[in-house]
Coordinates of C-alpha atoms in Angstrom, one line a residue:
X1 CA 173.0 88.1 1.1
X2 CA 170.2 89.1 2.7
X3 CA 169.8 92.0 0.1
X4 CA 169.6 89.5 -2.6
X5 CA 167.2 87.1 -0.4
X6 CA 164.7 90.4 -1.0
X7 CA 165.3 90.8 -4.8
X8 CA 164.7 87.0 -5.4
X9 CA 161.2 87.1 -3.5
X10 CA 161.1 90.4 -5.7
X11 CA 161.4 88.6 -8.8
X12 CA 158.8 85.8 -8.1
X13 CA 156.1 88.4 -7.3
X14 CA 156.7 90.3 -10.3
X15 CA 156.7 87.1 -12.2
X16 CA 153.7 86.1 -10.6
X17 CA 151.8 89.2 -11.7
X18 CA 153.4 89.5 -15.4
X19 CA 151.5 85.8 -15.5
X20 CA 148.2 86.8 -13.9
X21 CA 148.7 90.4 -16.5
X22 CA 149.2 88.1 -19.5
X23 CA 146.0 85.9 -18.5
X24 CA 143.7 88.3 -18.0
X25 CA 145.2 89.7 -21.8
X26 CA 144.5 86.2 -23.4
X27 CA 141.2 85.7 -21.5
X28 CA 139.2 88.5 -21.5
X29 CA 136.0 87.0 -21.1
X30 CA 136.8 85.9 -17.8
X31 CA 137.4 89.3 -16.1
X32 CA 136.2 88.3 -12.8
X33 CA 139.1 85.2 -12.3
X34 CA 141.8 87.7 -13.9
X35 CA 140.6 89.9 -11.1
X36 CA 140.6 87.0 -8.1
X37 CA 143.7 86.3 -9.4
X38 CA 145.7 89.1 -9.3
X39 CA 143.9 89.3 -5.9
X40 CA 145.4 86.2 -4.9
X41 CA 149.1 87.6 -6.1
X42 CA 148.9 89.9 -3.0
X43 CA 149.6 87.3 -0.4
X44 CA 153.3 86.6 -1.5
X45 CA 153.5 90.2 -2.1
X46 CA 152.6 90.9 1.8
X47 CA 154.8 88.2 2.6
X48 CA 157.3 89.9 0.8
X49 CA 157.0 93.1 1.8
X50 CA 157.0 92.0 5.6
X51 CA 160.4 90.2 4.9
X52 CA 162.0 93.4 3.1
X53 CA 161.2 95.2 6.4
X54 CA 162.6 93.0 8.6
X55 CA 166.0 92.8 6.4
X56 CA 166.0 96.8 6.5
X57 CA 165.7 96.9 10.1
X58 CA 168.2 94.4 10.5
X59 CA 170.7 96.1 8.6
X60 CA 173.4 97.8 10.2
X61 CA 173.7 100.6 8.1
X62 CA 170.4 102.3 9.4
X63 CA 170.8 102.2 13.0
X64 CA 171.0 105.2 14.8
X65 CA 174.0 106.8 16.1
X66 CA 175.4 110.1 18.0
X67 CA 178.2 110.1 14.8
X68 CA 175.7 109.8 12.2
X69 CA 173.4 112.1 13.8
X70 CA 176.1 114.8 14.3
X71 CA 176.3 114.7 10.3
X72 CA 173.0 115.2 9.8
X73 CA 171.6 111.7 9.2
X74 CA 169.0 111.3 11.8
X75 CA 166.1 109.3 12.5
X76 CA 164.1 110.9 8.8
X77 CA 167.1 110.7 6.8
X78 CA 168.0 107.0 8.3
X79 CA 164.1 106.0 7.4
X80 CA 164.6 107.3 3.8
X81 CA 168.3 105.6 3.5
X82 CA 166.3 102.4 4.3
X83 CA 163.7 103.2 2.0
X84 CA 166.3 104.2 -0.8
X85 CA 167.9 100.4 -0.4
X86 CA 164.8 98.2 -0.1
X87 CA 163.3 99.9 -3.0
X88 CA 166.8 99.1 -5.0
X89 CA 166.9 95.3 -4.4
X90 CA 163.1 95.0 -4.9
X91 CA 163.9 97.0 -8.4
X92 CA 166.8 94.5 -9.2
X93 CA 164.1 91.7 -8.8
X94 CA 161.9 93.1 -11.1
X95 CA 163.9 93.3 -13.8
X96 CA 164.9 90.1 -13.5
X97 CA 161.3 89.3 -13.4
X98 CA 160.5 90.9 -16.5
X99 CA 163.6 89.2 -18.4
X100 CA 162.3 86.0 -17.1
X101 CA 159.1 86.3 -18.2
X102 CA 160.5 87.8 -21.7
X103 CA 162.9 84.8 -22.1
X104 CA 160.2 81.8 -21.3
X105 CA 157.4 83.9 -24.2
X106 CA 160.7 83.6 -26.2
X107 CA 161.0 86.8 -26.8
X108 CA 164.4 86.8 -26.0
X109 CA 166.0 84.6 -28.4
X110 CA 169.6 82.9 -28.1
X111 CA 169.2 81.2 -24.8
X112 CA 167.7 78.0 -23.6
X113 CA 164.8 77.5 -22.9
X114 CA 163.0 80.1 -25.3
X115 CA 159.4 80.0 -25.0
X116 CA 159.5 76.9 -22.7
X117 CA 155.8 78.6 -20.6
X118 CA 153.8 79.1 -23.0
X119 CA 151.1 78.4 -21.6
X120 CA 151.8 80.1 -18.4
X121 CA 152.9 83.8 -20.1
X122 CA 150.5 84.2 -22.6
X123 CA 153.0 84.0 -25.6
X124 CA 150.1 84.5 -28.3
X125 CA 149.1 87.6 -27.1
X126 CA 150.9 91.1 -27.2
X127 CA 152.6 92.3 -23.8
X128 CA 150.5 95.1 -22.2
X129 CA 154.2 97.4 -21.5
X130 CA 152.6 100.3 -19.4
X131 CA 150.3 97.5 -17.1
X132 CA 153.5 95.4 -16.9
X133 CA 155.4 98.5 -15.8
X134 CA 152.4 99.6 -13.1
X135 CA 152.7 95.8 -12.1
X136 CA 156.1 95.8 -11.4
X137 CA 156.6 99.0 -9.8
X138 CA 154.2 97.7 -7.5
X139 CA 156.6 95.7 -4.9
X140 CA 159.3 98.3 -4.7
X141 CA 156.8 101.5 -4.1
X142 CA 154.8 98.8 -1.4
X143 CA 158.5 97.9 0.5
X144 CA 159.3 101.3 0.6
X145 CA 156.8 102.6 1.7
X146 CA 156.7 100.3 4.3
X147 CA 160.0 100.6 5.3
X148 CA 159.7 104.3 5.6
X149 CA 156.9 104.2 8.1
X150 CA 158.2 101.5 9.9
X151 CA 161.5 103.5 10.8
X152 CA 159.8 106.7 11.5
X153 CA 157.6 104.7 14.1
X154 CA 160.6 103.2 15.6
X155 CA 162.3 106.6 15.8
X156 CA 158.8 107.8 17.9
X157 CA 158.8 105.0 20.3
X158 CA 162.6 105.7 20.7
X159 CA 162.1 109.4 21.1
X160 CA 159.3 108.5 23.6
X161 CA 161.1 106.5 25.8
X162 CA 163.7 108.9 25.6
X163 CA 162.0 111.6 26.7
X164 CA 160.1 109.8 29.2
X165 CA 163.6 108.4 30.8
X166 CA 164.6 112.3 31.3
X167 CA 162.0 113.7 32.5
X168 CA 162.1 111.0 35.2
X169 CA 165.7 111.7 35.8
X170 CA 165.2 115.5 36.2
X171 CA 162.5 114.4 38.7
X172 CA 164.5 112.7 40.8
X173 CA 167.7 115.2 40.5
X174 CA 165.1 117.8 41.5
X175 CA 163.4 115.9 44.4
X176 CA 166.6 115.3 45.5
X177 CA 168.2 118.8 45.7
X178 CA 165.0 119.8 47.3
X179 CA 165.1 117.6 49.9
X180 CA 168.8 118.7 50.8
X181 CA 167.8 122.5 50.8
X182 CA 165.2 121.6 53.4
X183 CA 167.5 119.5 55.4
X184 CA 170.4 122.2 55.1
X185 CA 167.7 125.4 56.2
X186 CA 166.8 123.4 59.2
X187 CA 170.0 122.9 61.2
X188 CA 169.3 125.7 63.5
X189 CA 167.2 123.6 65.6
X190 CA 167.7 121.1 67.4
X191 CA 166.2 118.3 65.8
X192 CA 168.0 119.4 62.5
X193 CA 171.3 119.3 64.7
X194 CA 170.6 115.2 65.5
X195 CA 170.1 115.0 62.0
X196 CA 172.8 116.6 60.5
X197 CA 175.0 114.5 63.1
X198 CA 173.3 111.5 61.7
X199 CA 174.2 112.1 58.4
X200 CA 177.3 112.9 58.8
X201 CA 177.7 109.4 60.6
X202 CA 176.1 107.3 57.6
X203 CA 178.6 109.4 54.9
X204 CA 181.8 109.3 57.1
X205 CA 182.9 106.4 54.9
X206 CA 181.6 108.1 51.7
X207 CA 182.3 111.6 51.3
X208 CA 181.1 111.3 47.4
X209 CA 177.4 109.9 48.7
X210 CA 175.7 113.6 48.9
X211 CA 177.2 114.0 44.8
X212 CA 176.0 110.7 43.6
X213 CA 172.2 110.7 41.8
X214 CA 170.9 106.9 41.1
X215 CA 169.7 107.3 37.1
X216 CA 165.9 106.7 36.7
X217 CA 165.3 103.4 35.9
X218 CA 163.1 102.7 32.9
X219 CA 160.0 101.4 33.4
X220 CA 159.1 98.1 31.6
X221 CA 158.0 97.8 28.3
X222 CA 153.8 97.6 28.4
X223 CA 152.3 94.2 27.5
X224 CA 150.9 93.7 23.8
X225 CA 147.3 94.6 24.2
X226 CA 146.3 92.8 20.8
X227 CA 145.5 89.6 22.1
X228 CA 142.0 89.6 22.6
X229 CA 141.5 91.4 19.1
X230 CA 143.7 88.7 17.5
X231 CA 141.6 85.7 19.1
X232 CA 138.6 87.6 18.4
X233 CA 139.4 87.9 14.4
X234 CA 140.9 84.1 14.4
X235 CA 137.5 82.9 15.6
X236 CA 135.6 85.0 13.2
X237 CA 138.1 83.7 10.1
X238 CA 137.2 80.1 11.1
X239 CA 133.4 80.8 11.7
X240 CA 133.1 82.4 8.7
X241 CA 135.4 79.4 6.6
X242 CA 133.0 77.1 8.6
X243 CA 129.9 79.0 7.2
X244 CA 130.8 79.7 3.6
X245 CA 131.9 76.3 3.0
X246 CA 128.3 75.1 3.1
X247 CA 126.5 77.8 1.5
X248 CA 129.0 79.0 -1.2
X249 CA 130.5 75.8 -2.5
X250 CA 130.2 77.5 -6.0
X251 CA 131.8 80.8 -5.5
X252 CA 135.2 80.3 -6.9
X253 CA 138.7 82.2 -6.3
X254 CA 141.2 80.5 -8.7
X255 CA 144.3 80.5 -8.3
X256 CA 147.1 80.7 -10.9
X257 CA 147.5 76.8 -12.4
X258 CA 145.1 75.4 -9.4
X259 CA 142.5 75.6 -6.8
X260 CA 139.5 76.7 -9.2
X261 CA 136.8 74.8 -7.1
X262 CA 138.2 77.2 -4.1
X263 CA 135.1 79.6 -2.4
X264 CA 136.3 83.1 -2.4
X265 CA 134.9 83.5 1.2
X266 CA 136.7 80.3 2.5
X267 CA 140.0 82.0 1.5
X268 CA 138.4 85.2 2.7
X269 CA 138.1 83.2 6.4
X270 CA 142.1 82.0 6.0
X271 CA 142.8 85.8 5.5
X272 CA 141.0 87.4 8.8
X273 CA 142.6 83.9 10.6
X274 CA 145.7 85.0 10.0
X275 CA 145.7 88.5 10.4
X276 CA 144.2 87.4 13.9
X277 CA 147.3 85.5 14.7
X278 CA 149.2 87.8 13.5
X279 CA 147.4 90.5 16.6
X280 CA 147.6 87.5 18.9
X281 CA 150.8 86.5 18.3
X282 CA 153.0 89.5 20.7
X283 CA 150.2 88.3 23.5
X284 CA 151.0 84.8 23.4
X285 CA 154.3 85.4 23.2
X286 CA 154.3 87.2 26.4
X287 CA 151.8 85.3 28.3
X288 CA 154.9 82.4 27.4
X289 CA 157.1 84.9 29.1
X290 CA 155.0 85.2 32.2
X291 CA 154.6 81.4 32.1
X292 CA 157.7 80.4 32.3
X293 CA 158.8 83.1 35.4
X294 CA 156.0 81.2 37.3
X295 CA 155.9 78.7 40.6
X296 CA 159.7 80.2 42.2
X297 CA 161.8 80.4 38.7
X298 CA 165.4 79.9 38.6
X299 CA 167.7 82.6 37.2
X300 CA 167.5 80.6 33.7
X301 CA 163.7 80.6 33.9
X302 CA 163.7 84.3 34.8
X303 CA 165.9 84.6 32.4
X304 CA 164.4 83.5 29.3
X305 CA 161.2 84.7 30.6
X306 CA 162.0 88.0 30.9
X307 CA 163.5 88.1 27.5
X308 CA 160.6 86.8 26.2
X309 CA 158.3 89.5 27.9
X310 CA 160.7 92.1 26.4
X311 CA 161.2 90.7 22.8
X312 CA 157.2 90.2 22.8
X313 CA 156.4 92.8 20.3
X314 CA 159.3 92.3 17.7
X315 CA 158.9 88.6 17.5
X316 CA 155.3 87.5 18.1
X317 CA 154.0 89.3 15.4
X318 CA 156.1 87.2 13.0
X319 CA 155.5 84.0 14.8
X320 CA 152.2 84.7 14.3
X321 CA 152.4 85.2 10.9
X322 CA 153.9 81.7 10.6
X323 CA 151.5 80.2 12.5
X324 CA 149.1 81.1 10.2
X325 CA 150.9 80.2 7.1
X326 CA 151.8 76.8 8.0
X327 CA 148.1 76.0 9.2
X328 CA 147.1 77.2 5.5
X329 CA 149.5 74.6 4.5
X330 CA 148.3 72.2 6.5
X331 CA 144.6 72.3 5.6
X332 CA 145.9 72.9 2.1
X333 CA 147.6 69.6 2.0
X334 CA 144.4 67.8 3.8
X335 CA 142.2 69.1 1.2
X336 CA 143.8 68.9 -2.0
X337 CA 147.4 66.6 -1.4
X338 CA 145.6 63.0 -2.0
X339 CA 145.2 64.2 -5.9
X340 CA 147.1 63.9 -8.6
X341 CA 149.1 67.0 -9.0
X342 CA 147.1 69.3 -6.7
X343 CA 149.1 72.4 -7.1
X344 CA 150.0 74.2 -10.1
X345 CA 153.7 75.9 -10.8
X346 CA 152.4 78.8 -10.6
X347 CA 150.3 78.0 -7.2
X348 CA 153.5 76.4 -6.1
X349 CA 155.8 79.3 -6.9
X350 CA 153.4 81.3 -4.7
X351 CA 153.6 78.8 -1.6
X352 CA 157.5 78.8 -2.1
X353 CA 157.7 82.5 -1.6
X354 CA 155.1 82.5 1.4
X355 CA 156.6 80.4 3.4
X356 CA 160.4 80.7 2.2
X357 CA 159.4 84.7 3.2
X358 CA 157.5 84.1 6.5
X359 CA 160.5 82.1 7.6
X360 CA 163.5 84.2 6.6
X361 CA 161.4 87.1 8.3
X362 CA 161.1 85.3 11.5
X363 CA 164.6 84.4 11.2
X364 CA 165.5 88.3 10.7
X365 CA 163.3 89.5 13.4
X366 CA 165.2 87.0 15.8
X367 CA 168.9 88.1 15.1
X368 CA 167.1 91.6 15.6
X369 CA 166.3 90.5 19.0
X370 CA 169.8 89.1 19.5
X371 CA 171.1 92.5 18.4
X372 CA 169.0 94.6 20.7
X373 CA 169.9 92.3 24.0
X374 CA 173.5 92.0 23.3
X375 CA 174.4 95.2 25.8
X376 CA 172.7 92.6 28.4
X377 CA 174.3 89.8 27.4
X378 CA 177.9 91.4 28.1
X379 CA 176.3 92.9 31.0
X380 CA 176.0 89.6 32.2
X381 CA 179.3 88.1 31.3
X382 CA 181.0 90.9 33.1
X383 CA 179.0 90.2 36.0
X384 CA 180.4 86.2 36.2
X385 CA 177.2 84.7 34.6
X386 CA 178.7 81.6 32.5
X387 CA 178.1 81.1 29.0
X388 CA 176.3 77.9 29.7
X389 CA 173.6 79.7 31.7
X390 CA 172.9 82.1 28.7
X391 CA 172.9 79.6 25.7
X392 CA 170.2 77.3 28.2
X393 CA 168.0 80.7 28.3
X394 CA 167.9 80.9 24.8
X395 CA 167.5 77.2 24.2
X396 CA 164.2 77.5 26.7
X397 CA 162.9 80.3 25.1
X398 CA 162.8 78.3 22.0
X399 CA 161.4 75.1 23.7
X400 CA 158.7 76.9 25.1
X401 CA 157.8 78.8 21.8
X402 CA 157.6 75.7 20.1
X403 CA 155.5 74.0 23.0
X404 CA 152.8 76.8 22.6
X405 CA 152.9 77.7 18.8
X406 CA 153.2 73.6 17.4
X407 CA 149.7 72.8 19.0
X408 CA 148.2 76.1 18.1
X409 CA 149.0 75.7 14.2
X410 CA 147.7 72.0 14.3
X411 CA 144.0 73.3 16.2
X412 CA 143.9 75.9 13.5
X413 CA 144.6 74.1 10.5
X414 CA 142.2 70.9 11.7
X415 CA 139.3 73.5 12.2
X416 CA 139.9 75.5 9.0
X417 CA 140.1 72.1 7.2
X418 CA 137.2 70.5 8.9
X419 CA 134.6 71.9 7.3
X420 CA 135.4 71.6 3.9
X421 CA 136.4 68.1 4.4
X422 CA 133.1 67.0 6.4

């Protein structure tokens, strides 16, 4: 399901960009909008592209294992396997793009609907195959790609941790027999004799004790250190929305079927907004964390913000990215929502797959969060924690999400809307 989920979004990008293609073939005197279009076609790409990596990572056919390694599939061949499948479903959607896009210029006759857009695909002017072909191949090389160096970093980090879990392990196994060679070369004296009878006195009642080695414990994950970059680039977006708006009012950046009368530098400003929520967003989402372990927490408060602390990095960088979409939205609607039909298909074809992508992502990256605590999660149960305790964890996690991320996209949608409406 979630395979097909990444062929669909597949299929609107690649429809999106036969559409801008076939444009810029029927209107080539205006080069410069065919351009700002096809620029604007790479936000649902992105979006895209962020969604078919968080599907890969989610899928359970390329995580690693001692069997699969054994065989020879480890952490390169697992990236490439992931690769291999993302670049599959977003192939399948581009076909079905392209047939699409054929069927509604009615070149594909003996269905319904034949040439029922055209004045959306261009059907008066010839199709441009080797463009078309570059434009479609454009989504499946991008999620590839992208998967692949997603996995290899997340085989590093593993490999890091790792290594840095032995080595501390070997330090304390070597500390430890150390420590017991000094004790046992000392019992000629006296004071090693009082010791010795000591010891044997504390381990009467465990004879096992001198064998037994305490592993290392892992040290906790660092805190995300993109915050103040994050709130740095948000408040340069907005200044620079704030500035351009009053100085640029002609500059446009059309998008496909609306928003001609848009400055290019506004939408510039939405663009460094969000990618600064997107840095901010594993720093808020552990400074949550922190917040709710504060003034003497309960176990479900430690709890839930412990989790949150640990599950910082794999989901704030999505809520982020949310954050920032639905603000868009939001000043979107305040500026142009009053009219008669505002938006475009086209423009709303694009907004469907932004946020239908931004969501499912933060849905995926939150069952891979769910996956990676479940070993804790039976810990617990085996320890007598009840099932009530766990399901109010997650149910403050959520609660406290939504407390700091609700506010945060109405501030940033009033002030990116606020000058353009003033």
């Amino acid at each position: 399901m979630r395979r097909l989920l990444v062929a669909a979004a597949s299929a609107g990008v690649g429809f999106l960009l036969l559409c801008t293609l076939m444009y810029a073939s029927t209107h080539p005197a205006y080069s410069t909008t065919a351009v700002l279009r096809l620029l604007w076609c790479f936000v649902p790409l992105a979006a895209t592209v962020q969604f078919a990596v968080a599907v890969a990572r989610t899928d359970p056919a390329t995580r690693p294992r001692s069997a699969l390694a054994a065989v020879g599939l480890g952490p390169v061949r697992l990236s490439m396997l992931a690769a291999l499948s993302t670049a599959v479903s977003c192939t399948l959607g581009s076909m079905v793009a392209l047939l699409v896009f054929l069927h509604l210029r009615g070149d594909l006759t003996g269905l319904p609907f034949d040439g029922a857009a055209t004045h959306l695909v261009g059907t008066g002017a010839p199709l441009p195959v080797a463009a078309a072909l570059v434009l479609l191949a454009l989504v499946p090389i991008t999620a590839a790609t992208a998967c692949a160096v997603a996995f290899l970093a997340q085989s590093a980090r593993r490999t890091k941790v790792a290594t840095g879990a032995g080595r501390a392990a070997v330090t304390g196994e070597a500390a430890f027999a150390g420590e017991a060679a000094v004790t046992g070369g000392a019992t000629a004296g006296s004071e090693a004799e009082d010791t010795a009878e000591a010891d044997v006195t504390d381990n009467a009642g465990n004879p096992d004790a001198g064998d037994c080695v305490e592993p290392a414990i892992p040290a906790p994950a660092a805190p995300p250190t993109g915050l103040p970059w994050g709130v740095a680039l948000t408040a340069v977006g907005l200044a620079v929305e704030a500035y351009t708006s009053r100085t640029t009012p002609g500059n446009p950046f059309p998008l496909p079927g609306r928003f001609d009368s848009t400055p290019a530098a506004v939408l510039a400003g939405w663009t460094l907004t969000a990618i600064g929520l997107a840095m901010a967003g594993p720093g808020l989402t552990h400074l949550c964390g922190r917040a709710l372990q504060a003034v003497r927490p309960g176990v479900v408060r430690l709890l839930a913000g412990r989790m949150l602390m640990t599950e910082a990095s794999r989901i704030g960088r999505p809520l982020g990215v949310v954050c920032a979409v639905l603000s868009a939205v939001i000043a979107a609607y305040a500026l142009y929502g009053t009219g008669p039909r505002p938006f475009g298909p086209l423009t709303a074809l694009g907004a469907v797959l932004v946020l239908g992508c931004t969501a499912a992502t933060l849905l995926a990256s939150a069952l891979e969060a769910k996956q990676a605590r479940a070993q804790t999660a039976q810990a617990l149960r085996r320890l007598g924690a009840p099932a009530t305790a766990l399901r109010a964890a997650t149910a403050l996690r959520a609660v406290a999400l939504l407390v700091l991320f609700a506010p945060l996209t109405w501030l940033i949608a009033e002030l990116a809307a606020l000058p353009l409406t003033g």
